[in-house]
CSV table of C-alpha atoms and ligand atoms in Angstrom, one decimal:
chain,number,residue,atom,x,y,z
T,1,MET,CA,7.9,-18.6,-9.6
T,2,SER,CA,4.6,-17.0,-8.5
T,3,PRO,CA,4.9,-13.7,-6.6
T,4,ASP,CA,4.8,-13.5,-2.7
T,5,PRO,CA,1.1,-12.9,-2.1
T,6,LEU,CA,2.0,-10.2,0.3
T,7,PHE,CA,3.5,-8.2,-2.5
T,8,ASP,CA,1.6,-9.4,-5.4
T,9,LEU,CA,0.2,-6.7,-7.7
T,10,THR,CA,-0.8,-9.0,-10.6
T,11,ASP,CA,-3.8,-7.4,-12.5
T,12,ARG,CA,-4.2,-4.6,-9.9
T,13,VAL,CA,-5.4,-1.4,-11.6
T,14,VAL,CA,-3.0,1.4,-10.7
T,15,VAL,CA,-3.5,5.0,-11.7
T,16,ILE,CA,-0.4,7.1,-11.6
T,17,THR,CA,-0.4,10.9,-12.1
T,18,GLY,CA,2.8,12.7,-13.3
T,19,ALA,CA,3.7,9.5,-15.2
T,20,SER,CA,5.3,11.5,-18.0
T,21,SER,CA,8.7,11.8,-16.2
T,22,GLY,CA,10.8,11.2,-13.2
T,23,ILE,CA,9.3,9.4,-10.2
T,24,GLY,CA,6.0,8.8,-11.9
T,25,ALA,CA,7.4,7.1,-15.0
T,26,SER,CA,9.7,5.0,-12.7
T,27,ALA,CA,6.7,4.0,-10.6
T,28,ALA,CA,4.7,3.1,-13.7
T,29,ARG,CA,7.5,0.8,-14.9
T,30,CYS,CA,7.8,-0.7,-11.4
T,31,TYR,CA,4.1,-1.5,-11.1
T,32,ALA,CA,3.8,-2.8,-14.8
T,33,GLU,CA,6.8,-5.1,-14.2
T,34,ARG,CA,4.9,-6.6,-11.4
T,35,GLY,CA,1.9,-7.4,-13.5
T,36,ALA,CA,-0.3,-4.4,-12.6
T,37,ARG,CA,-2.5,-2.7,-15.3
T,38,VAL,CA,-1.2,0.9,-15.2
T,39,VAL,CA,-3.1,4.0,-16.2
T,40,LEU,CA,-0.7,6.9,-17.1
T,41,ALA,CA,-1.8,10.4,-16.5
T,42,ALA,CA,0.0,13.8,-17.1
T,43,ARG,CA,-0.4,16.7,-19.5
T,44,ARG,CA,2.4,15.8,-22.0
T,45,LYS,CA,0.5,13.3,-24.2
T,46,GLU,CA,3.5,12.4,-26.4
T,47,ARG,CA,5.5,11.3,-23.3
T,48,LEU,CA,2.7,9.2,-22.0
T,49,ASP,CA,2.3,7.6,-25.5
T,50,GLU,CA,6.0,6.7,-25.5
T,51,LEU,CA,5.8,5.1,-22.1
T,52,ALA,CA,2.6,3.3,-23.0
T,53,ALA,CA,4.3,1.8,-26.0
T,54,GLU,CA,6.9,0.4,-23.6
T,55,LEU,CA,4.4,-1.1,-21.2
T,56,PRO,CA,1.9,-3.5,-22.7
T,57,GLY,CA,-1.7,-3.2,-21.4
T,58,SER,CA,-1.1,0.4,-20.1
T,59,LEU,CA,-3.6,3.2,-20.7
T,60,PRO,CA,-2.3,6.7,-21.4
T,61,VAL,CA,-4.8,9.4,-20.3
T,62,PRO,CA,-3.8,13.0,-20.9
T,63,CYS,CA,-4.9,15.0,-17.9
T,64,ASP,CA,-4.3,18.3,-16.1
T,65,VAL,CA,-4.9,17.4,-12.5
T,66,GLY,CA,-5.5,21.1,-11.7
T,67,ASP,CA,-8.8,20.7,-13.5
T,68,PRO,CA,-11.3,18.7,-11.3
T,69,ALA,CA,-13.4,17.8,-14.4
T,70,ALA,CA,-10.2,16.2,-15.9
T,71,CYS,CA,-9.7,14.3,-12.7
T,72,GLN,CA,-13.2,12.9,-12.9
T,73,ASP,CA,-12.6,12.1,-16.6
T,74,LEU,CA,-9.4,10.1,-15.6
T,75,VAL,CA,-11.5,8.1,-13.1
T,76,ASP,CA,-14.3,7.5,-15.6
T,77,ARG,CA,-11.9,6.4,-18.3
T,78,THR,CA,-10.2,4.0,-15.9
T,79,LEU,CA,-13.5,2.5,-14.8
T,80,ALA,CA,-14.7,2.2,-18.5
T,81,GLU,CA,-11.5,0.3,-19.4
T,82,HIS,CA,-10.9,-1.7,-16.3
T,83,GLY,CA,-14.1,-1.6,-14.2
T,84,ARG,CA,-12.3,-0.6,-11.0
T,85,ILE,CA,-9.4,1.3,-9.4
T,86,ASP,CA,-7.3,-0.6,-7.0
T,87,VAL,CA,-4.5,1.9,-6.4
T,88,LEU,CA,-4.2,5.7,-7.0
T,89,VAL,CA,-0.7,7.2,-6.9
T,90,ASN,CA,-0.9,11.0,-6.5
T,91,ASN,CA,2.5,11.9,-7.9
T,92,ALA,CA,2.0,14.9,-10.2
T,93,GLY,CA,3.6,17.9,-8.6
T,94,THR,CA,5.2,21.2,-9.2
T,95,HIS,CA,7.4,23.7,-7.2
T,96,HIS,CA,8.7,27.2,-7.0
T,97,ILE,CA,12.1,28.0,-5.5
T,98,GLY,CA,12.8,31.5,-4.2
T,99,PRO,CA,12.7,33.5,-1.0
T,100,ALA,CA,9.2,33.8,0.5
T,101,GLU,CA,9.2,37.6,0.5
T,102,ASP,CA,9.6,37.5,-3.2
T,103,GLU,CA,7.1,34.8,-4.0
T,104,SER,CA,3.9,36.2,-5.4
T,105,VAL,CA,0.5,35.0,-4.0
T,106,GLU,CA,-0.4,33.8,-7.5
T,107,THR,CA,2.7,31.6,-7.6
T,108,PHE,CA,1.9,30.3,-4.2
T,109,ARG,CA,-1.7,29.5,-5.2
T,110,GLY,CA,-0.5,27.8,-8.4
T,111,VAL,CA,1.8,25.4,-6.5
T,112,VAL,CA,-0.9,24.7,-3.9
T,113,ASP,CA,-3.4,24.0,-6.6
T,114,VAL,CA,-1.4,21.2,-8.1
T,115,ASN,CA,0.3,19.7,-5.0
T,116,LEU,CA,-2.7,19.9,-2.7
T,117,ASN,CA,-6.1,20.9,-4.3
T,118,ALA,CA,-5.6,18.5,-7.2
T,119,VAL,CA,-4.7,15.7,-4.8
T,120,PHE,CA,-7.9,16.2,-3.0
T,121,ALA,CA,-10.0,16.4,-6.2
T,122,LEU,CA,-8.6,13.3,-7.7
T,123,THR,CA,-8.5,11.3,-4.5
T,124,ARG,CA,-12.2,12.2,-3.8
T,125,ALA,CA,-13.2,11.1,-7.3
T,126,ALA,CA,-11.2,7.8,-7.2
T,127,ALA,CA,-12.2,7.0,-3.6
T,128,ARG,CA,-15.9,6.8,-4.5
T,129,PRO,CA,-15.6,3.6,-6.6
T,130,MET,CA,-13.0,2.3,-4.1
T,131,LEU,CA,-15.4,2.9,-1.2
T,132,ASP,CA,-18.2,1.2,-3.2
T,133,ALA,CA,-15.9,-1.8,-3.8
T,134,GLY,CA,-14.7,-1.8,-0.1
T,135,ARG,CA,-11.1,-1.8,-1.1
T,136,GLY,CA,-8.4,0.5,-2.4
T,137,SER,CA,-5.1,2.1,-1.7
T,138,VAL,CA,-4.2,5.8,-2.2
T,139,ILE,CA,-0.5,6.7,-2.2
T,140,THR,CA,0.5,10.4,-2.3
T,141,VAL,CA,4.1,11.4,-3.1
T,142,ALA,CA,4.6,14.1,-0.6
T,143,SER,CA,8.1,15.1,0.3
T,144,MET,CA,10.6,15.4,3.3
T,145,PHE,CA,9.7,19.1,3.0
T,146,GLY,CA,6.2,18.1,4.1
T,147,LEU,CA,7.7,16.9,7.4
T,148,VAL,CA,10.4,19.6,8.0
T,149,GLY,CA,11.2,23.0,6.6
T,150,SER,CA,13.9,23.6,4.0
T,151,GLY,CA,15.2,27.1,4.5
T,152,GLN,CA,18.4,26.7,2.4
T,153,VAL,CA,16.4,25.8,-0.7
T,154,PRO,CA,13.6,28.3,0.0
T,155,GLN,CA,10.2,27.0,-1.2
T,156,ALA,CA,7.3,28.2,1.0
T,157,SER,CA,4.5,27.1,-1.3
T,158,TYR,CA,6.0,23.6,-1.8
T,159,ALA,CA,6.7,23.1,1.9
T,160,ALA,CA,3.1,24.3,2.7
T,161,SER,CA,1.5,22.1,0.1
T,162,LYS,CA,3.5,19.0,1.0
T,163,GLY,CA,2.9,19.5,4.7
T,164,ALA,CA,-0.8,19.8,3.9
T,165,VAL,CA,-1.0,16.5,2.0
T,166,VAL,CA,0.8,14.7,4.9
T,167,ASN,CA,-2.1,15.8,7.2
T,168,LEU,CA,-4.7,15.2,4.5
T,169,THR,CA,-3.3,11.7,4.3
T,170,ARG,CA,-4.0,11.3,8.1
T,171,GLU,CA,-7.5,12.6,7.8
T,172,LEU,CA,-8.6,10.6,4.8
T,173,GLY,CA,-6.9,7.5,6.2
T,174,ALA,CA,-9.0,7.9,9.4
T,175,GLN,CA,-12.2,8.7,7.5
T,176,TRP,CA,-12.1,5.6,5.3
T,177,ALA,CA,-10.3,3.3,7.7
T,178,ARG,CA,-13.4,1.1,8.3
T,179,ARG,CA,-14.4,1.1,4.7
T,180,GLY,CA,-11.5,-0.8,3.2
T,181,VAL,CA,-9.7,2.2,1.6
T,182,ARG,CA,-6.2,2.9,2.9
T,183,VAL,CA,-4.5,6.3,2.4
T,184,ASN,CA,-0.8,6.7,2.8
T,185,ALA,CA,2.1,8.9,1.6
T,186,ILE,CA,5.8,8.7,1.0
T,187,ALA,CA,8.2,11.5,1.8
T,188,PRO,CA,11.3,11.3,-0.5
T,189,ALA,CA,14.4,13.3,-0.1
T,190,PHE,CA,16.3,14.4,-3.3
T,191,PHE,CA,16.1,12.3,-6.4
T,192,SER,CA,17.4,13.3,-9.8
T,193,THR,CA,14.5,14.3,-12.0
T,194,GLU,CA,13.4,17.2,-14.1
T,195,MET,CA,12.2,18.9,-11.0
T,196,THR,CA,15.6,18.8,-9.3
T,197,THR,CA,17.8,19.5,-12.4
T,198,GLY,CA,18.8,22.9,-10.8
T,199,MET,CA,20.0,21.1,-7.6
T,200,PHE,CA,21.9,18.3,-9.4
T,201,SER,CA,23.6,20.6,-11.9
T,202,ASP,CA,24.9,23.0,-9.2
T,203,GLU,CA,28.1,21.5,-7.7
T,204,GLY,CA,27.7,23.6,-4.5
T,205,ALA,CA,24.0,22.7,-4.0
T,206,GLU,CA,24.7,19.0,-4.6
T,207,ARG,CA,27.6,19.1,-2.1
T,208,TRP,CA,25.3,20.7,0.5
T,209,MET,CA,22.6,18.0,-0.2
T,210,ARG,CA,25.1,15.2,0.3
T,211,ARG,CA,26.4,16.8,3.5
T,212,GLN,CA,22.9,17.2,4.9
T,213,THR,CA,21.9,13.6,4.2
T,214,PRO,CA,23.0,11.0,6.8
T,215,MET,CA,23.6,8.4,4.0
T,216,GLY,CA,25.7,11.0,2.2
T,217,ARG,CA,24.1,10.7,-1.2
T,218,ALA,CA,20.9,11.3,-3.2
T,219,GLY,CA,18.3,8.5,-3.7
T,220,GLU,CA,18.1,6.4,-6.8
T,221,LEU,CA,14.6,6.3,-8.4
T,222,ALA,CA,14.5,2.5,-7.9
T,223,GLU,CA,14.9,3.1,-4.2
T,224,LEU,CA,11.4,4.4,-4.0
T,225,HIS,CA,10.0,1.1,-5.5
T,226,GLY,CA,10.0,-0.7,-2.2
T,227,ALA,CA,7.8,1.9,-0.5
T,228,LEU,CA,5.5,2.1,-3.6
T,229,VAL,CA,5.0,-1.6,-3.8
T,230,TYR,CA,4.6,-2.1,-0.1
T,231,LEU,CA,1.9,0.6,0.3
T,232,ALA,CA,0.0,-0.7,-2.9
T,233,ALA,CA,0.1,-4.3,-1.8
T,234,ASP,CA,-1.6,-6.4,0.8
T,235,ALA,CA,1.7,-6.3,2.8
T,236,SER,CA,0.5,-2.9,4.2
T,237,SER,CA,-3.1,-4.1,4.8
T,238,TYR,CA,-3.1,-2.7,8.4
T,239,VAL,CA,-1.3,0.6,7.5
T,240,THR,CA,-3.2,3.8,6.9
T,241,GLY,CA,-2.9,7.5,7.5
T,242,THR,CA,0.9,7.2,7.6
T,243,THR,CA,3.8,8.9,5.7
T,244,LEU,CA,6.8,6.7,5.0
T,245,SER,CA,10.1,8.6,4.7
T,246,VAL,CA,12.4,7.4,1.9
T,247,ASP,CA,15.1,10.0,2.6
T,248,GLY,CA,18.5,8.5,3.4
T,249,GLY,CA,17.9,9.6,7.0
T,250,TRP,CA,17.3,13.3,6.3
T,251,THR,CA,14.4,13.6,8.8
T,252,ALA,CA,16.1,11.4,11.4
T,253,VAL,CA,18.4,14.2,12.5
Q,1,NAP,N1,12.7,14.6,-7.2
Q,1,NAP,C1,12.7,14.8,-6.0
Q,1,NAP,O1,13.8,14.9,-5.4
Q,1,NAP,C2,11.4,14.7,-5.2
Q,1,NAP,C3,11.6,14.7,-3.8
Q,1,NAP,C4,10.4,14.7,-3.0
Q,1,NAP,C5,9.1,14.7,-3.6
Q,1,NAP,N2,9.0,14.7,-5.0
Q,1,NAP,C6,7.7,14.8,-5.6
Q,1,NAP,O2,7.7,13.7,-6.5
Q,1,NAP,C7,6.6,14.0,-7.5
Q,1,NAP,C8,7.2,13.8,-8.9
Q,1,NAP,O3,8.2,14.7,-9.1
Q,1,NAP,P1,9.5,14.4,-10.0
Q,1,NAP,O4,10.7,14.7,-9.1
Q,1,NAP,O5,9.4,13.1,-10.7
Q,1,NAP,O6,9.5,15.6,-11.0
Q,1,NAP,P2,9.2,15.7,-12.6
Q,1,NAP,O7,10.0,14.8,-13.3
Q,1,NAP,O8,9.2,17.2,-12.9
Q,1,NAP,O9,7.7,15.2,-12.6
Q,1,NAP,C9,6.6,16.0,-12.3
Q,1,NAP,C10,5.4,15.3,-12.9
Q,1,NAP,O10,4.2,16.0,-12.6
Q,1,NAP,C11,3.4,16.2,-13.7
Q,1,NAP,N3,2.5,17.4,-13.6
Q,1,NAP,C12,2.9,18.6,-13.1
Q,1,NAP,N4,1.8,19.4,-13.2
Q,1,NAP,C13,0.8,18.7,-13.6
Q,1,NAP,C14,-0.6,18.9,-13.8
Q,1,NAP,N5,-1.1,20.1,-13.7
Q,1,NAP,N6,-1.4,17.9,-14.3
Q,1,NAP,C15,-0.9,16.6,-14.5
Q,1,NAP,N7,0.4,16.4,-14.3
Q,1,NAP,C16,1.2,17.3,-13.8
Q,1,NAP,C17,4.4,16.3,-14.9
Q,1,NAP,O11,3.8,16.0,-16.1
Q,1,NAP,P3,3.4,17.0,-17.3
Q,1,NAP,O12,4.3,18.2,-17.3
Q,1,NAP,O13,3.5,16.1,-18.5
Q,1,NAP,O14,1.9,17.4,-16.9
Q,1,NAP,C18,5.5,15.3,-14.5
Q,1,NAP,O15,5.2,14.1,-15.0
Q,1,NAP,C19,6.2,15.5,-7.2
Q,1,NAP,O16,5.0,15.5,-6.5
Q,1,NAP,C20,7.4,16.0,-6.3
Q,1,NAP,O17,6.9,17.1,-5.5
Q,1,NAP,C21,10.2,14.8,-5.8
């Protein structure tokens, strides 16, 4: 059966950062299963090679997104291999948990560098060929903590950087709206990954998370696929500058 054209991703060239684990690896599998040609970026080369071996036609590109030259190299290698970029998924991210009064300015800067500055550097590099082609979709993995504060899980730099990418999404979406390049974000709640090991291995914290979530549970990684496919595909052709919450209702209350 041929795929519904609204959600068809056959042969789309999709660059995914943070593809070495968690949400990024899950997104890469999801896009590859739908026939996309996935480009896998992160620092841990061996992890990328393992995933690439699983996904025929994928291209692993070791890349530290904190380095703007490496971001440009990722774009150049994708263009050399595939001739275009249809979708960029800005998923690489980091965090620091601890009270703001104890968080050093250097730590704060380090988180903002990966979660915000790198998103700008890579989006800017990837958008140029997209704008030349007059089509493209950028999806940034923000967080519900880009829409609301956390407090109970103190993370000033994370909340600041995720809030900033939500508004960067609005601004870039508006700037490129007439040029065929759409820019959107998703805002997940808690999903079990390396980043959230502390939360999921602490019974009290996990109970708190379930109590706070209207659906009463964490998300499953596959529950992000609907939003990731929708924003990448033609189904969202009139959607730009928006952030789609995938949070079991966390930001609804
Ligand atoms: N899990 C959740 O509950 C949750 C909720 C909301 C939002 N998010 C967001 O989802 C995204 C993915 O996180 P995750 O939960 O899947 O955690 P994860 O498993 O720890 O994945 C983080 C990914 O980012 C990559 N990364 C970090 N720094 C990088 C850098 N400088 N250059 C290139 N890649 C880098 C890591 O790869 P390398 O170490 O190999 O470089 C890794 O693949 C993040 O943006 C996170 O903020 C997660």
